[in-house]
Short mmCIF file of C-alpha atoms in Angstrom, two decimals:
data_model
loop_
_atom_site.label_atom_id
_atom_site.label_comp_id
_atom_site.label_asym_id
_atom_site.label_seq_id
_atom_site.Cartn_x
_atom_site.Cartn_y
_atom_site.Cartn_z
CA UNK A 1 3.49 30.21 1.24
CA UNK A 2 3.45 28.65 -1.77
CA UNK A 3 1.17 27.74 -4.71
CA UNK A 4 0.04 24.02 -4.97
CA UNK A 5 0.41 22.54 -8.89
CA UNK A 6 -2.74 22.77 -10.90
CA UNK A 7 -3.45 19.77 -12.82
CA UNK A 8 -6.34 18.99 -16.08
CA UNK A 9 -9.37 17.45 -14.29
CA UNK A 10 -9.16 14.59 -17.06
CA UNK A 11 -6.29 13.57 -15.40
CA UNK A 12 -7.73 12.79 -11.66
CA UNK A 13 -9.40 9.28 -12.18
CA UNK A 14 -6.27 7.63 -14.18
CA UNK A 15 -4.00 9.13 -11.79
CA UNK A 16 -6.33 7.70 -8.64
CA UNK A 17 -6.20 4.14 -10.47
CA UNK A 18 -2.12 4.54 -10.79
CA UNK A 19 -1.76 5.85 -7.55
CA UNK A 20 -4.32 3.29 -5.70
CA UNK A 21 -2.61 0.55 -7.55
CA UNK A 22 0.95 1.33 -6.96
CA UNK A 23 -0.21 1.57 -3.09
CA UNK A 24 -1.55 -2.11 -3.28
CA UNK A 25 1.68 -3.29 -4.90
CA UNK A 26 3.63 -1.40 -1.97
CA UNK A 27 1.40 -2.92 0.48
CA UNK A 28 1.47 -6.55 -1.03
CA UNK A 29 5.28 -6.03 -1.48
CA UNK A 30 5.95 -5.08 2.34
CA UNK A 31 3.79 -7.75 3.70
CA UNK A 32 5.47 -10.46 1.61
CA UNK A 33 9.12 -9.16 2.35
CA UNK A 34 8.50 -9.47 6.05
CA UNK A 35 6.67 -12.75 5.81
CA UNK A 36 9.48 -14.41 3.65
CA UNK A 37 12.59 -12.35 5.59
CA UNK A 38 10.72 -13.43 8.84
CA UNK A 39 10.38 -16.96 7.83
CA UNK A 40 14.01 -16.81 6.91
CA UNK A 41 15.31 -16.18 10.66
CA UNK A 42 13.39 -18.77 11.85
CA UNK A 43 15.03 -22.28 12.27
CA UNK A 44 12.22 -24.02 11.95
CA UNK A 45 11.66 -22.64 8.38
CA UNK A 46 7.98 -21.60 8.80
CA UNK A 47 5.89 -23.17 5.90
CA UNK A 48 2.87 -20.96 6.56
CA UNK A 49 5.05 -18.13 6.61
CA UNK A 50 6.77 -18.87 3.84
CA UNK A 51 3.85 -19.45 1.79
CA UNK A 52 1.55 -16.69 2.71
CA UNK A 53 4.84 -14.32 1.17
CA UNK A 54 4.43 -16.79 -2.08
CA UNK A 55 0.68 -15.98 -1.74
CA UNK A 56 0.99 -12.03 -1.11
CA UNK A 57 3.40 -12.08 -4.36
CA UNK A 58 1.03 -14.10 -6.78
CA UNK A 59 -2.59 -12.75 -5.81
CA UNK A 60 -1.58 -8.85 -4.49
CA UNK A 61 1.61 -7.84 -6.32
CA UNK A 62 0.47 -8.52 -9.94
CA UNK A 63 -2.95 -6.87 -9.81
CA UNK A 64 -1.39 -4.07 -7.80
CA UNK A 65 1.58 -3.79 -10.57
CA UNK A 66 -1.30 -3.97 -13.37
CA UNK A 67 -3.31 -1.23 -12.26
CA UNK A 68 -0.45 0.86 -11.58
CA UNK A 69 1.16 0.86 -14.96
CA UNK A 70 -2.34 1.11 -16.85
CA UNK A 71 -2.64 4.23 -14.70
CA UNK A 72 0.48 5.36 -15.68
CA UNK A 73 -0.48 4.86 -19.19
CA UNK A 74 -3.78 6.58 -18.80
CA UNK A 75 -2.37 9.59 -16.74
CA UNK A 76 0.43 10.06 -18.99
CA UNK A 77 -1.91 10.17 -22.48
CA UNK A 78 -4.45 12.43 -20.79
CA UNK A 79 -1.43 14.93 -19.80
CA UNK A 80 0.85 14.77 -22.52
CA UNK A 81 -1.55 13.68 -25.28
CA UNK A 82 0.84 11.34 -27.89
CA UNK A 83 4.17 13.50 -27.25
CA UNK A 84 7.06 12.55 -25.46
CA UNK A 85 7.62 15.33 -22.62
CA UNK A 86 11.05 14.39 -21.93
CA UNK A 87 11.01 14.87 -18.30
CA UNK A 88 13.40 13.40 -15.92
CA UNK A 89 10.67 12.67 -13.31
CA UNK A 90 8.48 10.62 -15.74
CA UNK A 91 12.02 8.77 -17.43
CA UNK A 92 12.50 7.43 -13.82
CA UNK A 93 9.17 6.54 -12.92
CA UNK A 94 9.23 4.30 -16.38
CA UNK A 95 12.73 2.60 -15.64
CA UNK A 96 11.33 1.72 -11.94
CA UNK A 97 8.44 0.36 -13.78
CA UNK A 98 9.75 -1.66 -16.55
CA UNK A 99 13.02 -2.86 -14.46
CA UNK A 100 10.21 -3.96 -11.59
CA UNK A 101 8.08 -5.64 -13.86
CA UNK A 102 11.18 -7.92 -14.85
CA UNK A 103 12.21 -8.42 -11.09
CA UNK A 104 8.17 -9.06 -10.44
CA UNK A 105 8.16 -11.99 -12.82
CA UNK A 106 10.99 -13.26 -12.13
CA UNK A 107 9.26 -13.42 -8.53
CA UNK A 108 6.22 -14.97 -9.26
CA UNK A 109 7.89 -17.43 -11.25
CA UNK A 110 10.21 -18.48 -8.27
CA UNK A 111 6.91 -18.30 -5.96
CA UNK A 112 5.14 -20.94 -8.22
CA UNK A 113 7.96 -22.72 -8.28
CA UNK A 114 8.48 -22.36 -4.03
CA UNK A 115 4.80 -23.09 -3.41
CA UNK A 116 4.99 -26.13 -5.10
CA UNK A 117 8.35 -27.19 -3.04
CA UNK A 118 6.46 -26.46 -0.07
CA UNK A 119 3.34 -28.43 -0.74
CA UNK A 120 5.55 -31.17 -1.94
CA UNK A 121 7.94 -30.93 1.20
CA UNK A 122 10.40 -30.93 -1.42
CA UNK A 123 13.91 -29.03 -0.27
CA UNK A 124 14.64 -25.45 -2.16
CA UNK A 125 11.68 -23.77 -1.01
CA UNK A 126 13.61 -21.80 1.35
CA UNK A 127 16.07 -20.56 -0.75
CA UNK A 128 13.30 -19.52 -3.31
CA UNK A 129 12.18 -17.73 -0.47
CA UNK A 130 15.08 -15.88 0.43
CA UNK A 131 15.58 -14.94 -2.83
CA UNK A 132 11.66 -13.60 -3.56
CA UNK A 133 12.15 -11.45 0.18
CA UNK A 134 15.65 -10.04 -1.00
CA UNK A 135 13.92 -9.31 -4.92
CA UNK A 136 10.70 -7.87 -2.82
CA UNK A 137 12.78 -5.48 -0.48
CA UNK A 138 14.65 -4.24 -3.35
CA UNK A 139 11.70 -3.39 -5.70
CA UNK A 140 10.36 -1.62 -2.53
CA UNK A 141 13.38 0.29 -2.23
CA UNK A 142 13.20 1.40 -6.70
CA UNK A 143 9.35 2.14 -5.74
CA UNK A 144 10.58 4.54 -2.83
CA UNK A 145 12.51 6.54 -5.48
CA UNK A 146 9.73 6.46 -7.72
CA UNK A 147 7.46 8.04 -5.08
CA UNK A 148 10.25 10.82 -4.56
CA UNK A 149 10.33 11.07 -8.39
CA UNK A 150 6.63 11.37 -9.21
CA UNK A 151 6.15 14.05 -5.89
CA UNK A 152 9.40 16.41 -6.05
CA UNK A 153 9.66 15.89 -10.14
CA UNK A 154 13.22 16.73 -10.34
CA UNK A 155 13.61 18.18 -14.33
CA UNK B 1 9.20 23.24 1.38
CA UNK B 2 6.63 22.42 -0.70
CA UNK B 3 8.10 19.60 -2.05
CA UNK B 4 9.50 17.97 1.03
CA UNK B 5 6.04 18.38 2.69
CA UNK B 6 4.65 16.77 -0.42
CA UNK B 7 7.07 13.75 -0.14
CA UNK B 8 6.31 13.30 3.25
CA UNK B 9 2.54 13.53 3.27
CA UNK B 10 2.45 11.35 0.07
CA UNK B 11 4.88 8.68 1.93
CA UNK B 12 3.08 8.83 4.60
CA UNK B 13 -0.29 7.78 2.62
CA UNK B 14 1.42 5.39 1.01
CA UNK B 15 2.36 3.64 4.08
CA UNK B 16 -1.28 3.93 5.26
CA UNK B 17 -3.08 2.62 2.50
CA UNK B 18 -0.16 0.07 2.47
CA UNK B 19 -0.21 -1.03 5.64
CA UNK B 20 -3.98 -1.34 5.45
CA UNK B 21 -3.70 -3.56 2.45
CA UNK B 22 -1.13 -5.45 4.31
CA UNK B 23 -3.58 -5.87 6.92
CA UNK B 24 -6.52 -7.61 4.62
CA UNK B 25 -3.84 -9.99 3.37
CA UNK B 26 -2.63 -10.82 6.96
CA UNK B 27 -6.80 -10.82 7.96
CA UNK B 28 -7.59 -13.44 5.00
CA UNK B 29 -4.76 -15.63 5.71
CA UNK B 30 -6.31 -16.15 9.51
CA UNK B 31 -9.75 -16.87 8.11
CA UNK B 32 -10.82 -19.22 10.99
CA UNK B 33 -12.31 -22.26 8.61
CA UNK B 34 -8.80 -22.78 7.18
CA UNK B 35 -6.04 -20.58 8.28
CA UNK B 36 -2.67 -20.40 6.73
CA UNK B 37 -0.84 -18.58 9.18
CA UNK B 38 -0.92 -19.80 13.36
CA UNK B 39 -1.55 -16.99 16.03
CA UNK B 40 2.24 -17.49 16.69
CA UNK B 41 3.40 -16.51 13.20
CA UNK B 42 0.46 -13.45 12.53
CA UNK B 43 1.94 -11.72 15.83
CA UNK B 44 5.42 -11.45 13.47
CA UNK B 45 3.45 -9.80 11.05
CA UNK B 46 1.15 -7.72 12.67
CA UNK B 47 4.11 -5.76 15.36
CA UNK B 48 5.77 -4.03 12.37
CA UNK B 49 2.74 -3.65 10.03
CA UNK B 50 0.99 -1.69 12.78
CA UNK B 51 4.22 0.66 13.12
CA UNK B 52 4.17 1.51 9.30
CA UNK B 53 0.28 2.10 9.36
CA UNK B 54 0.37 3.92 12.60
CA UNK B 55 3.25 6.22 11.11
CA UNK B 56 1.11 6.90 8.03
CA UNK B 57 -1.77 7.83 9.94
CA UNK B 58 0.05 10.39 12.10
CA UNK B 59 2.14 11.39 9.02
CA UNK B 60 -0.77 11.64 6.68
CA UNK B 61 -2.66 13.94 8.94
CA UNK B 62 0.39 16.22 10.40
CA UNK B 63 1.78 17.21 6.83
CA UNK B 64 -1.70 17.36 5.45
CA UNK B 65 -2.57 19.47 7.42
CA UNK B 66 0.94 21.83 7.14
CA UNK B 67 0.33 21.30 3.65
CA UNK B 68 -3.38 23.02 4.03
CA UNK B 69 -1.80 25.98 6.03
CA UNK B 70 1.38 26.21 4.03
CA UNK B 71 -0.22 26.49 0.51
CA UNK B 72 -2.06 29.84 -0.37
CA UNK B 73 -4.44 27.80 -2.85
CA UNK B 74 -6.11 25.52 0.27
CA UNK B 75 -7.66 26.31 3.74
CA UNK B 76 -8.30 24.08 6.50
CA UNK B 77 -11.82 24.50 6.71
CA UNK B 78 -12.29 23.87 2.57
CA UNK B 79 -15.11 21.42 2.92
CA UNK B 80 -12.83 19.08 0.99
CA UNK B 81 -10.40 19.15 3.40
CA UNK B 82 -12.57 19.03 6.47
CA UNK B 83 -14.62 15.95 5.10
CA UNK B 84 -11.09 14.10 4.55
CA UNK B 85 -10.08 14.94 8.16
CA UNK B 86 -13.43 13.42 9.39
CA UNK B 87 -13.06 10.77 7.46
CA UNK B 88 -9.40 10.07 8.85
CA UNK B 89 -11.06 10.03 12.18
CA UNK B 90 -13.62 7.43 11.28
CA UNK B 91 -10.71 5.33 9.39
CA UNK B 92 -8.63 5.48 12.69
CA UNK B 93 -11.17 4.97 15.19
CA UNK B 94 -12.49 1.89 13.13
CA UNK B 95 -9.34 0.51 12.27
CA UNK B 96 -8.09 0.55 15.90
CA UNK B 97 -11.78 -1.28 16.98
CA UNK B 98 -11.12 -3.93 14.40
CA UNK B 99 -7.36 -4.39 15.33
CA UNK B 100 -8.91 -5.36 19.35
CA UNK B 101 -11.37 -7.89 17.67
CA UNK B 102 -8.62 -9.56 15.84
CA UNK B 103 -6.60 -9.41 18.74
CA UNK B 104 -9.55 -11.10 20.87
CA UNK B 105 -10.37 -13.80 18.17
CA UNK B 106 -6.34 -14.73 18.73
CA UNK B 107 -7.17 -15.62 22.12
CA UNK B 108 -10.96 -16.63 22.24
CA UNK B 109 -11.73 -20.02 23.39
CA UNK B 110 -14.32 -21.82 21.01
CA UNK B 111 -14.70 -21.74 17.13
CA UNK B 112 -17.36 -19.80 17.26
CA UNK B 113 -16.20 -17.17 19.56
CA UNK B 114 -13.37 -16.77 16.98
CA UNK B 115 -15.43 -16.93 13.94
CA UNK B 116 -17.78 -14.01 15.34
CA UNK B 117 -14.74 -11.91 16.43
CA UNK B 118 -12.87 -12.32 13.52
CA UNK B 119 -16.64 -11.47 11.33
CA UNK B 120 -16.68 -8.44 13.38
CA UNK B 121 -12.91 -7.46 12.73
CA UNK B 122 -13.15 -7.73 9.26
CA UNK B 123 -16.33 -5.63 9.25
CA UNK B 124 -14.91 -2.44 11.28
CA UNK B 125 -11.80 -2.83 8.92
CA UNK B 126 -14.21 -2.74 5.96
CA UNK B 127 -15.59 0.85 7.44
CA UNK B 128 -11.96 1.84 8.08
CA UNK B 129 -10.80 0.78 4.57
CA UNK B 130 -13.69 2.57 2.59
CA UNK B 131 -13.35 6.23 4.80
CA UNK B 132 -9.40 5.78 3.86
CA UNK B 133 -10.19 5.23 0.44
CA UNK B 134 -12.76 8.31 0.38
CA UNK B 135 -9.91 10.29 1.83
CA UNK B 136 -7.76 9.18 -1.32
CA UNK B 137 -10.12 10.06 -3.56
CA UNK B 138 -10.83 13.80 -1.96
CA UNK B 139 -7.25 14.35 -2.42
CA UNK B 140 -6.84 13.62 -5.79
CA UNK B 141 -10.11 15.27 -6.94
CA UNK B 142 -10.20 18.04 -4.95
CA UNK B 143 -13.67 19.05 -5.13
CA UNK B 144 -14.39 22.46 -4.77
CA UNK B 145 -10.71 23.62 -5.02
#
């Protein structure tokens, strides 16, 4: 027996955007990591998988992140106004989002370079794919911690 | 207990919607006119994505029902929960049927047959996705709660 947390109605729509963006982000990171790591294990390099992994980062991860981040700011402004509530779970969310943004930007740059190299059959594309694949796995782990913080709300 | 149930329920929802998003990416990469992925490489992606999506599908149901029973604020017969359960069933059935159409497209003979099965798979997957996203909306807005 317990009571559910109640939140103001104004928070619902921005929260929906935040959660939907986070789910798109996680789904695209998952499929990108999967494609790039499977390509890593295959002896033939699997150019199609590598290109798919790079495209997933470019076309899916960035829009998901932007939606998640805009939803997060909007939700926080509706729930806390302009004040800083100094909550640990909120800080964990901001840290994972901001550090994640740096890794995502790096992954996007490497994906663009990697796509050009695979298109031109130039060397180095598979190394970039491995770096982006590992980065995607690290991001997934960080966002797992963020989901725990957002739901459990440690003080 | 509430924190644990909510965490596992939300993680399951991430697995379900994230898996659905991943399947759409795979479907787009296998479009018959300009496939980015071959049938052999698709199989390596579909297996793990199916495991994640099925885990999310079952987890959202089991832990969602558990939460509704555990919390005093909600009852299983609340309209938004009943609607969510019906939509969950619609999403699961159409998603599974869509998967079968995609599989059949992978082994079909003529290009016309491949394109027809792929389009049918997309239509079923679209119905499944709309149902799942509507459940997400209901979970956040909780109309009538």
